[in-house]
C-alpha cells in the first residue's frame, strides 16, 4: 500500500522568502504525485501533479515541485511567498492499479504560516 | 465549467434525522469520490464511483449510503449519524477511471451532528 510522509507539521516563513515543503512517499511502482492546498474551511485546490516525464513540475500560483525517485521525494517549492499562501498543504499519492478508480492517499499536511 | 459543486455548505442534523449531501459536476468526469475530513487531519477516502458504479467502499458504516443517479451527480445519504461523524465532507471528480488524470474537489459540506 502507498503512503505519504510530510515531516513538517508547521512551517513559518517570512513574506518574500523562499519556501520548501517536504514530501516523501512509499509506493512499489511509479507513483502519481500531487500537491494540494486548503484554506481554512475550504475544499482542496490542486497545485500541481506528476505522472511521468520531466521531473520538475510547474504548477499554479508560482509553485513548482521536483520528483526525485532516488530519494522518494516530491518537495514543493516557491521562490517568494505571499501572505495569501498561508494555508494547509497536502502531498498525496495515487495508485495506478489496473481497473476501477483509485482514490488518493494524503500526507498529514503541513501548516504554512507567513510572517509579515 | 471546471467546478465541483456541493450543497449544502453547512448542515446541522440530529442523530435521528435523515439528510442528504449533494455533489454535481459538469466536466464530463466519469469517476466521483466522497472523502471525510476531520479537523486538522487529511481527507480520508470513503467511496469511489466509476462510471456510475460503486467501485470502492472503504469500510464505511452503513449509516452512510452513497448514490450515483447519473454521471454528473453524486449523493451521500445520511441516517442515524453519531456526533463523531461531524466533519467536512468533500466530493471530488476525475476524468476517466484514474484519479491522476484530473482531480477537482468541491468546497465541502461542513456537517455537525448534535
PDB file of N, CA and C in Angstrom, chain A residues 32 34 36 38 41-44 46 49 51 90 96-104 106-108, chain B residues 31 33 35 37 41-43 45 48 50 55-56 88 90 97-101 103 105-107 110:
ATOM      1  N   UNK A  32       1.974   8.351  -8.690  1.00  0.00           N
ATOM      2  CA  UNK A  32       1.349   9.528  -9.244  1.00  0.00           C
ATOM      3  C   UNK A  32       1.203  10.502  -8.082  1.00  0.00           C
ATOM      4  N   UNK A  34       0.868  14.403  -6.132  1.00  0.00           N
ATOM      5  CA  UNK A  34       0.091  15.629  -6.184  1.00  0.00           C
ATOM      6  C   UNK A  34       0.433  16.502  -4.984  1.00  0.00           C
ATOM      7  N   UNK A  36      -1.746  19.568  -2.978  1.00  0.00           N
ATOM      8  CA  UNK A  36      -2.988  20.321  -2.849  1.00  0.00           C
ATOM      9  C   UNK A  36      -2.810  21.380  -1.760  1.00  0.00           C
ATOM     10  N   UNK A  38      -5.180  23.870   0.934  1.00  0.00           N
ATOM     11  CA  UNK A  38      -6.518  24.027   1.527  1.00  0.00           C
ATOM     12  C   UNK A  38      -6.509  25.210   2.480  1.00  0.00           C
ATOM     13  N   UNK A  41     -11.544  25.829   6.259  1.00  0.00           N
ATOM     14  CA  UNK A  41     -12.959  25.602   5.953  1.00  0.00           C
ATOM     15  C   UNK A  41     -13.273  25.441   4.487  1.00  0.00           C
ATOM     16  N   UNK A  42     -12.252  25.340   3.660  1.00  0.00           N
ATOM     17  CA  UNK A  42     -12.465  25.257   2.207  1.00  0.00           C
ATOM     18  C   UNK A  42     -12.121  23.870   1.678  1.00  0.00           C
ATOM     19  N   UNK A  43     -12.432  23.671   0.414  1.00  0.00           N
ATOM     20  CA  UNK A  43     -12.041  22.429  -0.240  1.00  0.00           C
ATOM     21  C   UNK A  43     -10.579  22.451  -0.619  1.00  0.00           C
ATOM     22  N   UNK A  44     -10.155  21.445  -1.364  1.00  0.00           N
ATOM     23  CA  UNK A  44      -8.763  21.338  -1.770  1.00  0.00           C
ATOM     24  C   UNK A  44      -8.586  21.834  -3.198  1.00  0.00           C
ATOM     25  N   UNK A  46      -5.939  21.839  -6.396  1.00  0.00           N
ATOM     26  CA  UNK A  46      -4.771  21.173  -6.943  1.00  0.00           C
ATOM     27  C   UNK A  46      -3.725  22.202  -7.364  1.00  0.00           C
ATOM     28  N   UNK A  49       0.784  18.350 -10.340  1.00  0.00           N
ATOM     29  CA  UNK A  49       0.770  16.897 -10.314  1.00  0.00           C
ATOM     30  C   UNK A  49       1.936  16.356 -11.139  1.00  0.00           C
ATOM     31  N   UNK A  51       3.057  12.796 -13.195  1.00  0.00           N
ATOM     32  CA  UNK A  51       2.717  11.448 -13.646  1.00  0.00           C
ATOM     33  C   UNK A  51       3.935  10.771 -14.238  1.00  0.00           C
ATOM     34  N   UNK A  90      -1.136  19.740   1.410  1.00  0.00           N
ATOM     35  CA  UNK A  90      -1.163  18.281   1.452  1.00  0.00           C
ATOM     36  C   UNK A  90      -0.454  17.704   0.237  1.00  0.00           C
ATOM     37  N   UNK A  96      -1.878   3.357  -9.300  1.00  0.00           N
ATOM     38  CA  UNK A  96      -2.143   3.164 -10.723  1.00  0.00           C
ATOM     39  C   UNK A  96      -2.510   1.718 -10.986  1.00  0.00           C
ATOM     40  N   UNK A  97      -3.217   1.123 -10.055  1.00  0.00           N
ATOM     41  CA  UNK A  97      -3.586  -0.279 -10.238  1.00  0.00           C
ATOM     42  C   UNK A  97      -4.585  -0.395 -11.379  1.00  0.00           C
ATOM     43  N   UNK A  98      -4.581  -1.542 -12.013  1.00  0.00           N
ATOM     44  CA  UNK A  98      -5.442  -1.703 -13.169  1.00  0.00           C
ATOM     45  C   UNK A  98      -6.896  -1.826 -12.796  1.00  0.00           C
ATOM     46  N   UNK A  99      -7.753  -1.241 -13.557  1.00  0.00           N
ATOM     47  CA  UNK A  99      -9.184  -1.403 -13.388  1.00  0.00           C
ATOM     48  C   UNK A  99      -9.767  -0.595 -12.265  1.00  0.00           C
ATOM     49  N   UNK A 100     -10.831   0.096 -12.507  1.00  0.00           N
ATOM     50  CA  UNK A 100     -11.511   0.828 -11.450  1.00  0.00           C
ATOM     51  C   UNK A 100     -10.810   2.134 -11.111  1.00  0.00           C
ATOM     52  N   UNK A 101     -11.463   2.918 -10.304  1.00  0.00           N
ATOM     53  CA  UNK A 101     -10.913   4.213  -9.918  1.00  0.00           C
ATOM     54  C   UNK A 101     -10.166   4.067  -8.600  1.00  0.00           C
ATOM     55  N   UNK A 102      -9.158   4.838  -8.439  1.00  0.00           N
ATOM     56  CA  UNK A 102      -8.367   4.811  -7.209  1.00  0.00           C
ATOM     57  C   UNK A 102      -8.409   6.168  -6.535  1.00  0.00           C
ATOM     58  N   UNK A 103      -8.638   6.182  -5.280  1.00  0.00           N
ATOM     59  CA  UNK A 103      -8.590   7.438  -4.554  1.00  0.00           C
ATOM     60  C   UNK A 103      -7.163   7.791  -4.210  1.00  0.00           C
ATOM     61  N   UNK A 104      -7.015   8.899  -3.576  1.00  0.00           N
ATOM     62  CA  UNK A 104      -5.716   9.407  -3.178  1.00  0.00           C
ATOM     63  C   UNK A 104      -5.428   9.068  -1.724  1.00  0.00           C
ATOM     64  N   UNK A 106      -3.377  10.747   1.303  1.00  0.00           N
ATOM     65  CA  UNK A 106      -2.815  12.046   1.657  1.00  0.00           C
ATOM     66  C   UNK A 106      -1.805  11.928   2.790  1.00  0.00           C
ATOM     67  N   UNK A 107      -0.813  12.823   2.771  1.00  0.00           N
ATOM     68  CA  UNK A 107       0.001  13.031   3.944  1.00  0.00           C
ATOM     69  C   UNK A 107      -0.783  13.795   4.997  1.00  0.00           C
ATOM     70  N   UNK A 108      -0.195  13.961   6.171  1.00  0.00           N
ATOM     71  CA  UNK A 108      -0.914  14.608   7.281  1.00  0.00           C
ATOM     72  C   UNK A 108      -1.001  16.116   7.120  1.00  0.00           C
TER      73      UNK A 108
ATOM     74  N   UNK B  31     -15.554   9.492 -12.909  1.00  0.00           N
ATOM     75  CA  UNK B  31     -15.264   8.964 -11.575  1.00  0.00           C
ATOM     76  C   UNK B  31     -15.554  10.053 -10.556  1.00  0.00           C
ATOM     77  N   UNK B  33     -16.012  10.835  -6.113  1.00  0.00           N
ATOM     78  CA  UNK B  33     -15.475  10.354  -4.845  1.00  0.00           C
ATOM     79  C   UNK B  33     -16.097  11.108  -3.672  1.00  0.00           C
ATOM     80  N   UNK B  35     -14.947  12.001   0.280  1.00  0.00           N
ATOM     81  CA  UNK B  35     -13.918  11.989   1.305  1.00  0.00           C
ATOM     82  C   UNK B  35     -14.494  12.591   2.577  1.00  0.00           C
ATOM     83  N   UNK B  37     -13.184  14.551   6.118  1.00  0.00           N
ATOM     84  CA  UNK B  37     -12.024  15.224   6.690  1.00  0.00           C
ATOM     85  C   UNK B  37     -12.373  15.761   8.075  1.00  0.00           C
ATOM     86  N   UNK B  41      -6.893  17.190  10.111  1.00  0.00           N
ATOM     87  CA  UNK B  41      -6.499  15.878   9.594  1.00  0.00           C
ATOM     88  C   UNK B  41      -6.579  15.902   8.075  1.00  0.00           C
ATOM     89  N   UNK B  42      -5.889  14.981   7.401  1.00  0.00           N
ATOM     90  CA  UNK B  42      -6.038  14.902   5.944  1.00  0.00           C
ATOM     91  C   UNK B  42      -7.358  14.250   5.559  1.00  0.00           C
ATOM     92  N   UNK B  43      -7.801  14.455   4.339  1.00  0.00           N
ATOM     93  CA  UNK B  43      -9.015  13.786   3.874  1.00  0.00           C
ATOM     94  C   UNK B  43      -8.816  12.271   3.834  1.00  0.00           C
ATOM     95  N   UNK B  45     -10.519   8.737   2.191  1.00  0.00           N
ATOM     96  CA  UNK B  45     -11.432   8.247   1.160  1.00  0.00           C
ATOM     97  C   UNK B  45     -12.540   7.412   1.779  1.00  0.00           C
ATOM     98  N   UNK B  48     -15.815   5.436  -3.870  1.00  0.00           N
ATOM     99  CA  UNK B  48     -15.454   5.795  -5.234  1.00  0.00           C
ATOM    100  C   UNK B  48     -16.509   5.234  -6.175  1.00  0.00           C
ATOM    101  N   UNK B  50     -17.155   4.726 -10.263  1.00  0.00           N
ATOM    102  CA  UNK B  50     -16.555   4.762 -11.580  1.00  0.00           C
ATOM    103  C   UNK B  50     -17.618   4.359 -12.589  1.00  0.00           C
ATOM    104  N   UNK B  55     -17.195   1.396  -6.915  1.00  0.00           N
ATOM    105  CA  UNK B  55     -16.021   0.548  -7.114  1.00  0.00           C
ATOM    106  C   UNK B  55     -15.189   0.406  -5.847  1.00  0.00           C
ATOM    107  N   UNK B  56     -15.291   1.361  -4.952  1.00  0.00           N
ATOM    108  CA  UNK B  56     -14.545   1.277  -3.695  1.00  0.00           C
ATOM    109  C   UNK B  56     -15.439   1.761  -2.560  1.00  0.00           C
ATOM    110  N   UNK B  88     -15.900  17.689   7.745  1.00  0.00           N
ATOM    111  CA  UNK B  88     -16.061  18.284   6.425  1.00  0.00           C
ATOM    112  C   UNK B  88     -16.120  17.136   5.417  1.00  0.00           C
ATOM    113  N   UNK B  90     -16.061  16.048   1.624  1.00  0.00           N
ATOM    114  CA  UNK B  90     -15.576  16.562   0.356  1.00  0.00           C
ATOM    115  C   UNK B  90     -15.932  15.608  -0.776  1.00  0.00           C
ATOM    116  N   UNK B  97     -11.149   6.747 -15.222  1.00  0.00           N
ATOM    117  CA  UNK B  97     -11.208   5.869 -14.063  1.00  0.00           C
ATOM    118  C   UNK B  97     -10.012   6.020 -13.138  1.00  0.00           C
ATOM    119  N   UNK B  98      -9.145   6.931 -13.418  1.00  0.00           N
ATOM    120  CA  UNK B  98      -7.957   7.090 -12.589  1.00  0.00           C
ATOM    121  C   UNK B  98      -7.921   8.513 -12.056  1.00  0.00           C
ATOM    122  N   UNK B  99      -7.680   8.635 -10.774  1.00  0.00           N
ATOM    123  CA  UNK B  99      -7.752   9.939 -10.121  1.00  0.00           C
ATOM    124  C   UNK B  99      -6.699  10.890 -10.673  1.00  0.00           C
ATOM    125  N   UNK B 100      -5.573  10.362 -11.173  1.00  0.00           N
ATOM    126  CA  UNK B 100      -4.484  11.246 -11.551  1.00  0.00           C
ATOM    127  C   UNK B 100      -4.777  12.037 -12.809  1.00  0.00           C
ATOM    128  N   UNK B 101      -5.768  11.627 -13.576  1.00  0.00           N
ATOM    129  CA  UNK B 101      -5.982  12.275 -14.866  1.00  0.00           C
ATOM    130  C   UNK B 101      -6.329  13.744 -14.676  1.00  0.00           C
ATOM    131  N   UNK B 103      -8.075  15.919 -11.165  1.00  0.00           N
ATOM    132  CA  UNK B 103      -8.755  15.787  -9.881  1.00  0.00           C
ATOM    133  C   UNK B 103      -9.241  17.144  -9.405  1.00  0.00           C
ATOM    134  N   UNK B 105     -11.780  19.045  -6.523  1.00  0.00           N
ATOM    135  CA  UNK B 105     -12.538  18.905  -5.286  1.00  0.00           C
ATOM    136  C   UNK B 105     -13.573  20.014  -5.175  1.00  0.00           C
ATOM    137  N   UNK B 106     -14.679  19.685  -4.559  1.00  0.00           N
ATOM    138  CA  UNK B 106     -15.657  20.697  -4.187  1.00  0.00           C
ATOM    139  C   UNK B 106     -15.220  21.410  -2.920  1.00  0.00           C
ATOM    140  N   UNK B 107     -16.018  22.406  -2.529  1.00  0.00           N
ATOM    141  CA  UNK B 107     -15.692  23.192  -1.337  1.00  0.00           C
ATOM    142  C   UNK B 107     -16.097  22.485  -0.049  1.00  0.00           C
ATOM    143  N   UNK B 110     -19.863  21.201   5.522  1.00  0.00           N
ATOM    144  CA  UNK B 110     -19.492  21.122   6.937  1.00  0.00           C
ATOM    145  C   UNK B 110     -20.667  20.537   7.694  1.00  0.00           C
TER     146      UNK B 110
END
